mmCIF file of C-alpha atoms in Angstrom:
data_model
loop_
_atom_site.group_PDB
_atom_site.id
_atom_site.type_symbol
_atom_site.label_atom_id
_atom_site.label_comp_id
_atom_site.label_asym_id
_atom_site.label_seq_id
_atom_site.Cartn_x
_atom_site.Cartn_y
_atom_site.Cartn_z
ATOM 1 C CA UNK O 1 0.000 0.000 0.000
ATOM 2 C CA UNK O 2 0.948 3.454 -0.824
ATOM 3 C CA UNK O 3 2.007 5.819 2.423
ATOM 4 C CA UNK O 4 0.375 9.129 2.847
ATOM 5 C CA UNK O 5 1.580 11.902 1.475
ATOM 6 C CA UNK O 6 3.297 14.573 3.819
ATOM 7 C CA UNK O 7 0.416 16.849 5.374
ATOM 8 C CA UNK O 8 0.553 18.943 8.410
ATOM 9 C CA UNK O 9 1.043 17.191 11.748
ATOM 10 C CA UNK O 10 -1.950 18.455 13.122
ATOM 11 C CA UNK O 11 -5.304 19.364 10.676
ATOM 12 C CA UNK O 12 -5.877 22.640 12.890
ATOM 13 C CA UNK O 13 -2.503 24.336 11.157
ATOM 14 C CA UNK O 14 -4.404 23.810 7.598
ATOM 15 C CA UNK O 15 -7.732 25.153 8.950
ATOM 16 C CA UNK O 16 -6.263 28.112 11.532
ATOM 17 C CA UNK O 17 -7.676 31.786 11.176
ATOM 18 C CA UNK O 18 -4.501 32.606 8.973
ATOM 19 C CA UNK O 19 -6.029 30.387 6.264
ATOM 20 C CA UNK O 20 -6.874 32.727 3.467
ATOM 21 C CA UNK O 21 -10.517 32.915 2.688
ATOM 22 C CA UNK O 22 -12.124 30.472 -0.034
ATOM 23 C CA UNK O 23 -15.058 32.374 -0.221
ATOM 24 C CA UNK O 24 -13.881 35.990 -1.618
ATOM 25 C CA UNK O 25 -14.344 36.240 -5.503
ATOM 26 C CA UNK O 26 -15.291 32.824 -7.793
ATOM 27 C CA UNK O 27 -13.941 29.758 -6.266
ATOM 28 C CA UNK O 28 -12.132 27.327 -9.525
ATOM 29 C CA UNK O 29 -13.635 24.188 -7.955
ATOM 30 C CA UNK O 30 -15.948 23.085 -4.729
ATOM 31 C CA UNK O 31 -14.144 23.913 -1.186
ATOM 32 C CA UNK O 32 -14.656 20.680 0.697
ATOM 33 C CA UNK O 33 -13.272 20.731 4.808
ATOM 34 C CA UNK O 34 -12.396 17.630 5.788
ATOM 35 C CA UNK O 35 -12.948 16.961 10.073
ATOM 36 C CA UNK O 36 -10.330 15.094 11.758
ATOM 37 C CA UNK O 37 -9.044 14.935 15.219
ATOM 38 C CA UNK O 38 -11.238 15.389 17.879
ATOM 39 C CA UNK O 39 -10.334 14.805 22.132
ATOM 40 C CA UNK O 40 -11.814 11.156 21.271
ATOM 41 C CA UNK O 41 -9.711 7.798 22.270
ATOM 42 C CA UNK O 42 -9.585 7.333 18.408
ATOM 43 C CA UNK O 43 -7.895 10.860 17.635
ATOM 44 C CA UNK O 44 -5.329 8.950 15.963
ATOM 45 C CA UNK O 45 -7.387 7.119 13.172
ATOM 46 C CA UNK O 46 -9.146 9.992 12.437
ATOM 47 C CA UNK O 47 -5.796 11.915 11.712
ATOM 48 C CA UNK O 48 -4.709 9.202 9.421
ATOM 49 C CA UNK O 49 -8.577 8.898 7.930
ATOM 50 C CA UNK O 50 -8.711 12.664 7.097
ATOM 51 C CA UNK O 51 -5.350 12.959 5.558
ATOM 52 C CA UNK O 52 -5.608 10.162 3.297
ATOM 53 C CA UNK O 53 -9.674 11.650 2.382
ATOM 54 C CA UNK O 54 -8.461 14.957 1.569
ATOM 55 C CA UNK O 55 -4.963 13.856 -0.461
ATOM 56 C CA UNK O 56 -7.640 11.848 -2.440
ATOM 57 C CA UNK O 57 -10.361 14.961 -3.142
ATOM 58 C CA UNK O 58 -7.310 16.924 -4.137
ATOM 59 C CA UNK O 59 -6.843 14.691 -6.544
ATOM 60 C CA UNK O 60 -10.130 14.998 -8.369
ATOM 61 C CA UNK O 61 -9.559 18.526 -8.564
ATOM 62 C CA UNK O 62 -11.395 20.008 -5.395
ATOM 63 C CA UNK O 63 -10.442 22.627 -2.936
ATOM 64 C CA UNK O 64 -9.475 21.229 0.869
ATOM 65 C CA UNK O 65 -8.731 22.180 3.754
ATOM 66 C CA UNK O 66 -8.382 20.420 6.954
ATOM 67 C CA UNK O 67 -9.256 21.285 10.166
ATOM 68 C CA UNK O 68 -9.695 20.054 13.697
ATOM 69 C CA UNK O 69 -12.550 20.412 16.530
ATOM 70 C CA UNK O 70 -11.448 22.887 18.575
ATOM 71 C CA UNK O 71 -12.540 26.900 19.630
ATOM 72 C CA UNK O 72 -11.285 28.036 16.130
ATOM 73 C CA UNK O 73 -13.593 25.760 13.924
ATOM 74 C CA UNK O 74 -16.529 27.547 13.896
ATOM 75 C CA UNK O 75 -15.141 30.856 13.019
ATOM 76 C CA UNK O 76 -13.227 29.044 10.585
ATOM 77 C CA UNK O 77 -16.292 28.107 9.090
ATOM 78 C CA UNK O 78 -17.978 31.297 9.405
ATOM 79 C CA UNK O 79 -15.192 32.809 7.377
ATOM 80 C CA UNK O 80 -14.421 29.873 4.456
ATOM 81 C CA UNK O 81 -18.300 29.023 4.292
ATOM 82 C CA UNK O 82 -17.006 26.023 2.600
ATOM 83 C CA UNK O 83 -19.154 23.880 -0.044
ATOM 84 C CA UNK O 84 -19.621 20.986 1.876
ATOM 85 C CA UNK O 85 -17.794 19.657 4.876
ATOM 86 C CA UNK O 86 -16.631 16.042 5.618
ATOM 87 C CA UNK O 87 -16.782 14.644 9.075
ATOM 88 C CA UNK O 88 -14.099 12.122 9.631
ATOM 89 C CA UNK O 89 -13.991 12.025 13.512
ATOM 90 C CA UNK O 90 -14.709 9.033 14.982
ATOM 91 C CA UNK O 91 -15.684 8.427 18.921
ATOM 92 C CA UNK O 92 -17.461 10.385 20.673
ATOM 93 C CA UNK O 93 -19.314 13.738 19.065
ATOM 94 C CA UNK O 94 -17.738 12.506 15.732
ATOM 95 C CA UNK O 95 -20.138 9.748 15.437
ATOM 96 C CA UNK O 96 -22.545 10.579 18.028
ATOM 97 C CA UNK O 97 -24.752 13.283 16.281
ATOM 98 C CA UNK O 98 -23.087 16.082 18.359
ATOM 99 C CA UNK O 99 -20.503 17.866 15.488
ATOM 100 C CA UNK O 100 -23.519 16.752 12.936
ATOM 101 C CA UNK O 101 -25.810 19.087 14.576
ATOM 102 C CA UNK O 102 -23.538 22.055 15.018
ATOM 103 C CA UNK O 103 -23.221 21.523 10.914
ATOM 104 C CA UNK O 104 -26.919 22.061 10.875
ATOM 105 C CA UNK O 105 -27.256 24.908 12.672
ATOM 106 C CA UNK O 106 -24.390 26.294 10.629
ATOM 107 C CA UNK O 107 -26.341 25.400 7.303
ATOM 108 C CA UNK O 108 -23.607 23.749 6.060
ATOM 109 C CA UNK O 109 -24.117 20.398 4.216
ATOM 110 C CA UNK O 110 -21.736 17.200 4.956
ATOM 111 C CA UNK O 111 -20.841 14.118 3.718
ATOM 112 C CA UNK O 112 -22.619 11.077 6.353
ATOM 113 C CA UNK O 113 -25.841 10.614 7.869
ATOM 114 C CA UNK O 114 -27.846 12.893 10.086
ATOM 115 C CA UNK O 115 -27.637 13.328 14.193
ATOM 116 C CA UNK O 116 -30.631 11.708 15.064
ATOM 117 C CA UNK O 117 -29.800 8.868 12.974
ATOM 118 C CA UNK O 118 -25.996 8.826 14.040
ATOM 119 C CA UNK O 119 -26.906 8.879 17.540
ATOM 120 C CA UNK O 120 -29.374 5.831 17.086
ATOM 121 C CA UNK O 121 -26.566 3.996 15.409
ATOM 122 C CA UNK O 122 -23.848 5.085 18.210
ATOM 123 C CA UNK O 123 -25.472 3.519 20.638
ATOM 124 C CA UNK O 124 -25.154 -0.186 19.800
ATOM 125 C CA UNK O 125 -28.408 -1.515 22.223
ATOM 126 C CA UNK O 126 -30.598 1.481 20.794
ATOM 127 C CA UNK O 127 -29.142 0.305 17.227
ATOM 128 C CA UNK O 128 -29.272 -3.493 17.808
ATOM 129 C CA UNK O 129 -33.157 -3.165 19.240
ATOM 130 C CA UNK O 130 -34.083 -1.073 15.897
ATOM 131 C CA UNK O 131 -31.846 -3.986 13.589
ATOM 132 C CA UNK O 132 -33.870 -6.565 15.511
ATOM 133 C CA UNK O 133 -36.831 -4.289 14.516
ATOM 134 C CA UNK O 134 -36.374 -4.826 10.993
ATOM 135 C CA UNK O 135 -35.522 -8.164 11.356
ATOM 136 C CA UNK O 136 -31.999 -8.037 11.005
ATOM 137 C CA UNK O 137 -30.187 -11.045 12.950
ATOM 138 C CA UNK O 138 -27.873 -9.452 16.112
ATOM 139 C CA UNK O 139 -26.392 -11.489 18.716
ATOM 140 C CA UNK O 140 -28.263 -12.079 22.016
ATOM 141 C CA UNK O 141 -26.909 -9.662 24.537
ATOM 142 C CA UNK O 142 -27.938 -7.592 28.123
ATOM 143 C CA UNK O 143 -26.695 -3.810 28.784
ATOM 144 C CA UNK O 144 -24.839 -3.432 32.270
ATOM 145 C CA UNK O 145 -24.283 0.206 33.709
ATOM 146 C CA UNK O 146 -21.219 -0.004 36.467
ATOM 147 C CA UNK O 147 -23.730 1.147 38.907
ATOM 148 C CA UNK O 148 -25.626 -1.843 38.598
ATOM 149 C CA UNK O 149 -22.286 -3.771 39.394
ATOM 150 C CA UNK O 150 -21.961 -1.616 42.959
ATOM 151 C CA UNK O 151 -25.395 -1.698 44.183
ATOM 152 C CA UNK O 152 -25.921 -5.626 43.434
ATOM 153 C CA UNK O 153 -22.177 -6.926 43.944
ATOM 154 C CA UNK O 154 -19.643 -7.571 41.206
ATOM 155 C CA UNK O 155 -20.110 -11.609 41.541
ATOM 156 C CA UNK O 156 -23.617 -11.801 41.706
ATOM 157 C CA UNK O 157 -23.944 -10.126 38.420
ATOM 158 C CA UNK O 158 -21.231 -12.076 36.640
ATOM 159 C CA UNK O 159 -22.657 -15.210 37.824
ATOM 160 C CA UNK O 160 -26.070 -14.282 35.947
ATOM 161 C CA UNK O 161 -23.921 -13.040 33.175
ATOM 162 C CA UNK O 162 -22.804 -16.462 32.561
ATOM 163 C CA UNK O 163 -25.999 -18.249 33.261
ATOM 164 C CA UNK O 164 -27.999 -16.042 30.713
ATOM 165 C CA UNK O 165 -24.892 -15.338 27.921
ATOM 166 C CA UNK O 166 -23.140 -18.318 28.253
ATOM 167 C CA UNK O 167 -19.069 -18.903 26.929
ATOM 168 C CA UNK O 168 -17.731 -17.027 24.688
ATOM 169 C CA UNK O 169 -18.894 -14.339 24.858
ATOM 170 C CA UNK O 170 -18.328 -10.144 24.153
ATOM 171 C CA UNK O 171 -17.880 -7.480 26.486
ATOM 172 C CA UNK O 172 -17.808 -4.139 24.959
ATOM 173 C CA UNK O 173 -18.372 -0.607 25.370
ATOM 174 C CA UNK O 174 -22.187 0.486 24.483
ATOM 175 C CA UNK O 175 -20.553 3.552 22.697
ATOM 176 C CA UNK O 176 -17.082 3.852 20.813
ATOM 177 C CA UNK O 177 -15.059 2.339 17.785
ATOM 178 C CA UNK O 178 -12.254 0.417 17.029
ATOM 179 C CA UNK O 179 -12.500 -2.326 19.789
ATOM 180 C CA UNK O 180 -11.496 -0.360 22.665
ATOM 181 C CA UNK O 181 -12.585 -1.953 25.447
ATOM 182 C CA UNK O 182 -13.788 -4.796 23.775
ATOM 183 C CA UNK O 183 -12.712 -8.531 24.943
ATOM 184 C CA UNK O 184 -13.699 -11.825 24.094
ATOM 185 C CA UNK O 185 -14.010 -13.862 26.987
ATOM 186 C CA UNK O 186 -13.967 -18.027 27.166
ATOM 187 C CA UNK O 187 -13.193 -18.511 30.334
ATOM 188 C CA UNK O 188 -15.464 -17.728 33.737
ATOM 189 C CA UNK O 189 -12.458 -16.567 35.435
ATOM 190 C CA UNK O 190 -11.316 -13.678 32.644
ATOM 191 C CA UNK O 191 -15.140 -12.268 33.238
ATOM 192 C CA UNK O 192 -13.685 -9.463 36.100
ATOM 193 C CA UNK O 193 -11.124 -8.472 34.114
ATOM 194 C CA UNK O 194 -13.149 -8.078 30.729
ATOM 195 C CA UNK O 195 -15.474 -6.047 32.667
ATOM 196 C CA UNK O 196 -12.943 -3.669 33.933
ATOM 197 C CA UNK O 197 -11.535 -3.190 30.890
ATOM 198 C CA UNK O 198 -15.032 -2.057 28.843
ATOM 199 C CA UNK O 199 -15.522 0.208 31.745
ATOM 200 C CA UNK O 200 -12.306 2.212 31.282
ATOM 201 C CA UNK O 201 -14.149 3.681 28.127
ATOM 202 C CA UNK O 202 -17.717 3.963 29.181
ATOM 203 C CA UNK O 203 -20.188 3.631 32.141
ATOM 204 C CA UNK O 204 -22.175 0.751 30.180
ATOM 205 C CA UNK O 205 -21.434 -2.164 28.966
ATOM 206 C CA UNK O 206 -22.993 -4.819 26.181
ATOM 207 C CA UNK O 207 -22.267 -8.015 26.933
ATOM 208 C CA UNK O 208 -23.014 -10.310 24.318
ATOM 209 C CA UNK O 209 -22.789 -14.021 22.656
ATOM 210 C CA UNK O 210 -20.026 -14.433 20.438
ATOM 211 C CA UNK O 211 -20.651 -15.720 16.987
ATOM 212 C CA UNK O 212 -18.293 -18.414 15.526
ATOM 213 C CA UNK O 213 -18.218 -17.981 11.966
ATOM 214 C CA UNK O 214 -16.695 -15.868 9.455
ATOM 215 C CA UNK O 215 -15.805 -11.857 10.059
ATOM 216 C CA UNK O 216 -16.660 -9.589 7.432
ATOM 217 C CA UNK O 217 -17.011 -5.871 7.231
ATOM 218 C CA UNK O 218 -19.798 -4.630 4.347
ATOM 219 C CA UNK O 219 -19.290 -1.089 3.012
ATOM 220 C CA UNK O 220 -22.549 0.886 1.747
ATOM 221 C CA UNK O 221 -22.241 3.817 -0.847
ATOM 222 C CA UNK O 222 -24.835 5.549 -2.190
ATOM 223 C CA UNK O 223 -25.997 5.924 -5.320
ATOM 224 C CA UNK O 224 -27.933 7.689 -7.989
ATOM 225 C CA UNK O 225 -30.540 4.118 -7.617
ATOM 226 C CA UNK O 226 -29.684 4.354 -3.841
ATOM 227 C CA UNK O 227 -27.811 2.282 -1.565
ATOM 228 C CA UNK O 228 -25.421 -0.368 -2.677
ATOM 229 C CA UNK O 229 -22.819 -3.007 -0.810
ATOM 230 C CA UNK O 230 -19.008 -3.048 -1.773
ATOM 231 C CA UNK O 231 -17.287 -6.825 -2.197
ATOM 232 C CA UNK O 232 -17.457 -7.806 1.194
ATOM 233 C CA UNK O 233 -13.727 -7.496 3.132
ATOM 234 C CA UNK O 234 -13.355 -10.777 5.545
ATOM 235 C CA UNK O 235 -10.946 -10.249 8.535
ATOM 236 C CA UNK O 236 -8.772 -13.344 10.125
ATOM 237 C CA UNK O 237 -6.951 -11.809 13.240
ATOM 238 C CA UNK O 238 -5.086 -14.122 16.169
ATOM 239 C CA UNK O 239 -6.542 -13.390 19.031
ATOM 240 C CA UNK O 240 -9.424 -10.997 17.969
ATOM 241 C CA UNK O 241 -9.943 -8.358 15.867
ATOM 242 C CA UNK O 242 -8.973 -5.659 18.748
ATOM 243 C CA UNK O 243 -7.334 -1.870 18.031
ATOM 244 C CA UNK O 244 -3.408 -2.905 17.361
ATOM 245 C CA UNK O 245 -5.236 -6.178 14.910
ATOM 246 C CA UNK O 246 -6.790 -2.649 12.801
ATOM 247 C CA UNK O 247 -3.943 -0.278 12.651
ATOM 248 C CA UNK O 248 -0.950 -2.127 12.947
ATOM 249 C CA UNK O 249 0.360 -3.319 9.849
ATOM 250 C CA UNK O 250 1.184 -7.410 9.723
ATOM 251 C CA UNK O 251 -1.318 -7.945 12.625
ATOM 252 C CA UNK O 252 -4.450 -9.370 10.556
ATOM 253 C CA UNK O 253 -4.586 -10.781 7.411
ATOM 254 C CA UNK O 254 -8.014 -9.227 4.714
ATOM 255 C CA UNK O 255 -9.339 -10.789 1.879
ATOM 256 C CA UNK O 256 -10.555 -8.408 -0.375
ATOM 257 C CA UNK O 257 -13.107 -9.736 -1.675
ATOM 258 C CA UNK O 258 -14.119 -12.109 1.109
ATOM 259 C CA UNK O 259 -13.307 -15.720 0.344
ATOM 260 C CA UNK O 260 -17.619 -16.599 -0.255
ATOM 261 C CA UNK O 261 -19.741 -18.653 -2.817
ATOM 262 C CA UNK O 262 -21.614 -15.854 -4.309
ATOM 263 C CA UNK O 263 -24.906 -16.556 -2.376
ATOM 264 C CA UNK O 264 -23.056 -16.036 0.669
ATOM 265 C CA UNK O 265 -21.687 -12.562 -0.714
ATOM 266 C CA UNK O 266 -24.938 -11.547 -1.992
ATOM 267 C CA UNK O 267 -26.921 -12.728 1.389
ATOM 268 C CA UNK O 268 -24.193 -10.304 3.488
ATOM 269 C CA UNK O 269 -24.459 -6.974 0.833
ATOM 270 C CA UNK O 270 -28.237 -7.784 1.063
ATOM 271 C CA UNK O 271 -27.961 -7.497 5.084
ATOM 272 C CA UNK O 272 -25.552 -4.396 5.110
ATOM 273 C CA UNK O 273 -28.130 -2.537 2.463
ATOM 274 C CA UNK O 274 -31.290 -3.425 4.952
ATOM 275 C CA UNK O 275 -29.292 -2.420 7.860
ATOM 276 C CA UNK O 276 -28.034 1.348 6.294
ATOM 277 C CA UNK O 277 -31.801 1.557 4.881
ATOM 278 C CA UNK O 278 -33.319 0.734 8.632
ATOM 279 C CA UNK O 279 -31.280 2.834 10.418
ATOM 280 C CA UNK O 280 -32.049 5.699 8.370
ATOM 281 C CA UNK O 281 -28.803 6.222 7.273
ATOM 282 C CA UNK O 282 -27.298 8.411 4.424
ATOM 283 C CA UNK O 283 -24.269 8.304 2.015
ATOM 284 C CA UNK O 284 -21.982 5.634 3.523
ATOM 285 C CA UNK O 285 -21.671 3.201 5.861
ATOM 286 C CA UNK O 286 -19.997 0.034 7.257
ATOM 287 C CA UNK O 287 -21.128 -2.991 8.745
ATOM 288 C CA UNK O 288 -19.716 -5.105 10.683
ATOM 289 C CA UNK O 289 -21.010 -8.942 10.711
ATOM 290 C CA UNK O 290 -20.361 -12.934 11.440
ATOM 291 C CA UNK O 291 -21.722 -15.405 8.658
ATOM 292 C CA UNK O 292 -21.986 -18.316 10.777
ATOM 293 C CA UNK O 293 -21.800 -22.018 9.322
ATOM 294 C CA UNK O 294 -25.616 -22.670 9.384
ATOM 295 C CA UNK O 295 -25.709 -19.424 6.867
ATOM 296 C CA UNK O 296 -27.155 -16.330 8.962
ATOM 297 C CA UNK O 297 -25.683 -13.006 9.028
ATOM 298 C CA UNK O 298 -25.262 -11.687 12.738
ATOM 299 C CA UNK O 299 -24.690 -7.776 12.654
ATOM 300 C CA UNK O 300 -22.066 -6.756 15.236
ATOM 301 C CA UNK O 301 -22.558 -2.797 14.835
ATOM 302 C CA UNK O 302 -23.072 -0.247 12.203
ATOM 303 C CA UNK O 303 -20.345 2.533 11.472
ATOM 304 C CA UNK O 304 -21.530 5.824 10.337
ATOM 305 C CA UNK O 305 -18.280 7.060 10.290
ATOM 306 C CA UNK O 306 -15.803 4.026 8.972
ATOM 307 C CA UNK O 307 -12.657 4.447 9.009
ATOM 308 C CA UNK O 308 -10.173 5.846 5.808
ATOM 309 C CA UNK O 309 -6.865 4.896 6.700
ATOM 310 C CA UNK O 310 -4.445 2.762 4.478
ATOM 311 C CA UNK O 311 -5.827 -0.480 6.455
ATOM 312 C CA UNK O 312 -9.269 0.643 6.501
ATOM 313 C CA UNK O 313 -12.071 -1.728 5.458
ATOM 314 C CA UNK O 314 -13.568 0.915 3.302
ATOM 315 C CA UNK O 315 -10.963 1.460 0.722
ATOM 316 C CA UNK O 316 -10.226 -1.811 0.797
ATOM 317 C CA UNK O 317 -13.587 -2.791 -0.217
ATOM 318 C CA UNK O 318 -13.615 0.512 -3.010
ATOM 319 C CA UNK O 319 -10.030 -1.165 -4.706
ATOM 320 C CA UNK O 320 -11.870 -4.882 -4.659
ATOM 321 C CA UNK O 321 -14.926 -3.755 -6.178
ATOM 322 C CA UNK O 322 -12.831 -2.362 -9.026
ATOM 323 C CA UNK O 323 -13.676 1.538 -8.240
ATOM 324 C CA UNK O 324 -10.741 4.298 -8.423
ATOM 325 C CA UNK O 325 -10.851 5.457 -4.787
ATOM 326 C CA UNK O 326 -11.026 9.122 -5.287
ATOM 327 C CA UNK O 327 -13.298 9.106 -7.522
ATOM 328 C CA UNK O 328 -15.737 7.560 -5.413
ATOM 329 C CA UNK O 329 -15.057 10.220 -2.628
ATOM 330 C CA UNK O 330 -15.299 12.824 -5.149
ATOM 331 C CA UNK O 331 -18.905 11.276 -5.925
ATOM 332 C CA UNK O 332 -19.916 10.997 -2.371
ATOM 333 C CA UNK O 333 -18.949 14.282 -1.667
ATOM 334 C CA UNK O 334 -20.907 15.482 -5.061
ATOM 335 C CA UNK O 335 -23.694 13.616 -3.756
ATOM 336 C CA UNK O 336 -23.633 15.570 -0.553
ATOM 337 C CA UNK O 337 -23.780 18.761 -2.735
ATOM 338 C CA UNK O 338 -26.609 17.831 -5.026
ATOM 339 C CA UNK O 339 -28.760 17.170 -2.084
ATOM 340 C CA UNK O 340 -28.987 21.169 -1.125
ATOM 341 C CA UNK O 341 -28.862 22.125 -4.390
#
């Protein structure tokens, strides 16, 4: 894979108050302003995600700027008033409807789905309950605040755990990305710890049966006939698919496309359309799934904001399916135009 190309270490210096303005006089091509950052655990990733997004619009010929979440952005707005704007933050307010609604308010349009829709989706029991809705298969799971783990007593709890979940089993986060937090547990005795852990990033945890089968990641785009699934990306990882198995290079092996009969490839982009569709979601997506062997498609959690880096499931997907990468942002983000036009 091909390394970035040399931006600024932090997207504020591209996006700071010195930046001329792109709105005085006739602008040559769209002004697109690309999000990354954030205060989020996953500041990181977004970095990466936005550099690699805007290197790619520049290529298509549009205007870009980056910029970070922080007390200069929305004068920096006010002053650029840029075409569209590109949220690439993931965690918390990046995915959770927050930044979304500022954008709003601002009357600026963006590239992703909606607040109230993102903050369905960022909360994976409110999403699960509405893919269950639509009947969309989901693991069986419970939601545990930490509270409930100090007023009943740590072993009492873990002992129902087990009894209702069963081994293996998930412990995650109820909100965040990139499996922080998130263990898979097969033995009684790692339950404390696996608790602990999820708590570190959140006062709730999902704790849920773990599929055996095989893990695939199903990227939506839409188009001018709507919604429509990439080639399936299927992930083997040792030892889970956790945060160093996603960013660190020579820690998981992808198949892109996913090694499946082409029932089984059409049954998972069938699943990862229904799921964008149900959860009212708009432009792009990712979902995240287990085929198992008797042939049912388990949704894990829906990404509203996937991430772009150079071992992203996204662009990995985009280069199987045969599509030049920027040119596929570059018709998202004309997509996100047209609609406010």
């Amino acid at each position: 894979m091909t390394s970035p190309a040399p931006v600024p270490a932090d997207p504020a210096t591209a996006g700071s108050p010195s930046t001329p303005s792109r709105s005085e006089g006739v602008r040559s091509a769209p002004l697109v302003v690309v999000l990354a950052g954030g205060l989020s655990h996953e500041r990181d990733v977004s970095l990466r995600s936005g550099r690699r997004v805007a290197e790619a619009l520049r290529a298509t010929g549009l205007e870009v700027l980056l910029h970070d979440v922080d007390a200069d952005l929305l004068p920096f707005l006010e002053k650029t008033r840029p075409d569209v704007v590109w949220p690439l933050l993931h965690g918390a307010s990046g995915e959770d409807g927050s930044v979304r609604d500022v954008l709003d308010m601002v009357g600026l349009p963006y590239v992703g789905t909606g607040p109230r829709a993102s903050r369905v989706v960022w909360n994976k029991p409110i999403a699960k309950s509405a893919l269950l809705g639509a009947g969309i298969a989901t693991p069986d799971y419970v939601t545990l605040p930490q509270s409930l783990f100090r007023d009943l007593g740590a072993q009492p709890v873990l002992d129902t755990i087990l009894r209702r979940i069963g081994l293996p089993l998930v412990v995650k986060p109820t909100e965040g990305g990139s499996a922080l937090g998130v263990t898979v547990v097969t033995r009684a005795e790692d339950l404390p710890r696996a608790m602990v852990e999820c708590f570190a990033y959140g006062e709730t945890a999902l704790v849920e049966r773990a599929v055996d089968g095989i893990e695939l990641a199903v990227s939506v785009i839409e188009g001018a006939d709507g919604p429509e699934a990439l080639p399936a990306v299927e992930i083997v990882a040792d030892g889970g698919y956790d945060y160093a198995a996603r960013y660190v290079a020579g820690e998981t092996e992808f198949f892109a496309p996913a090694r499946l009969t082409a029932d089984q490839a059409a049954l998972v982009a069938d699943v990862a359309v229904r799921a964008h569709r149900a959860l009212n979601l708009r432009h792009l997506s990712r979902t995240d799934l287990i085929l198992d062997a008797d042939g049912t498609a388990h949704v894990l959690e829906v990404n509203v904001a996937p991430g772009m880096t150079e071992m992203s499931l996204l662009p990995q997907a985009v280069a199987a399916s045969g599509h030049d990468l920027p040119a596929l942002y570059r018709a998202v983000v004309d997509r996100a135009l047209t609609a406010v036009r």
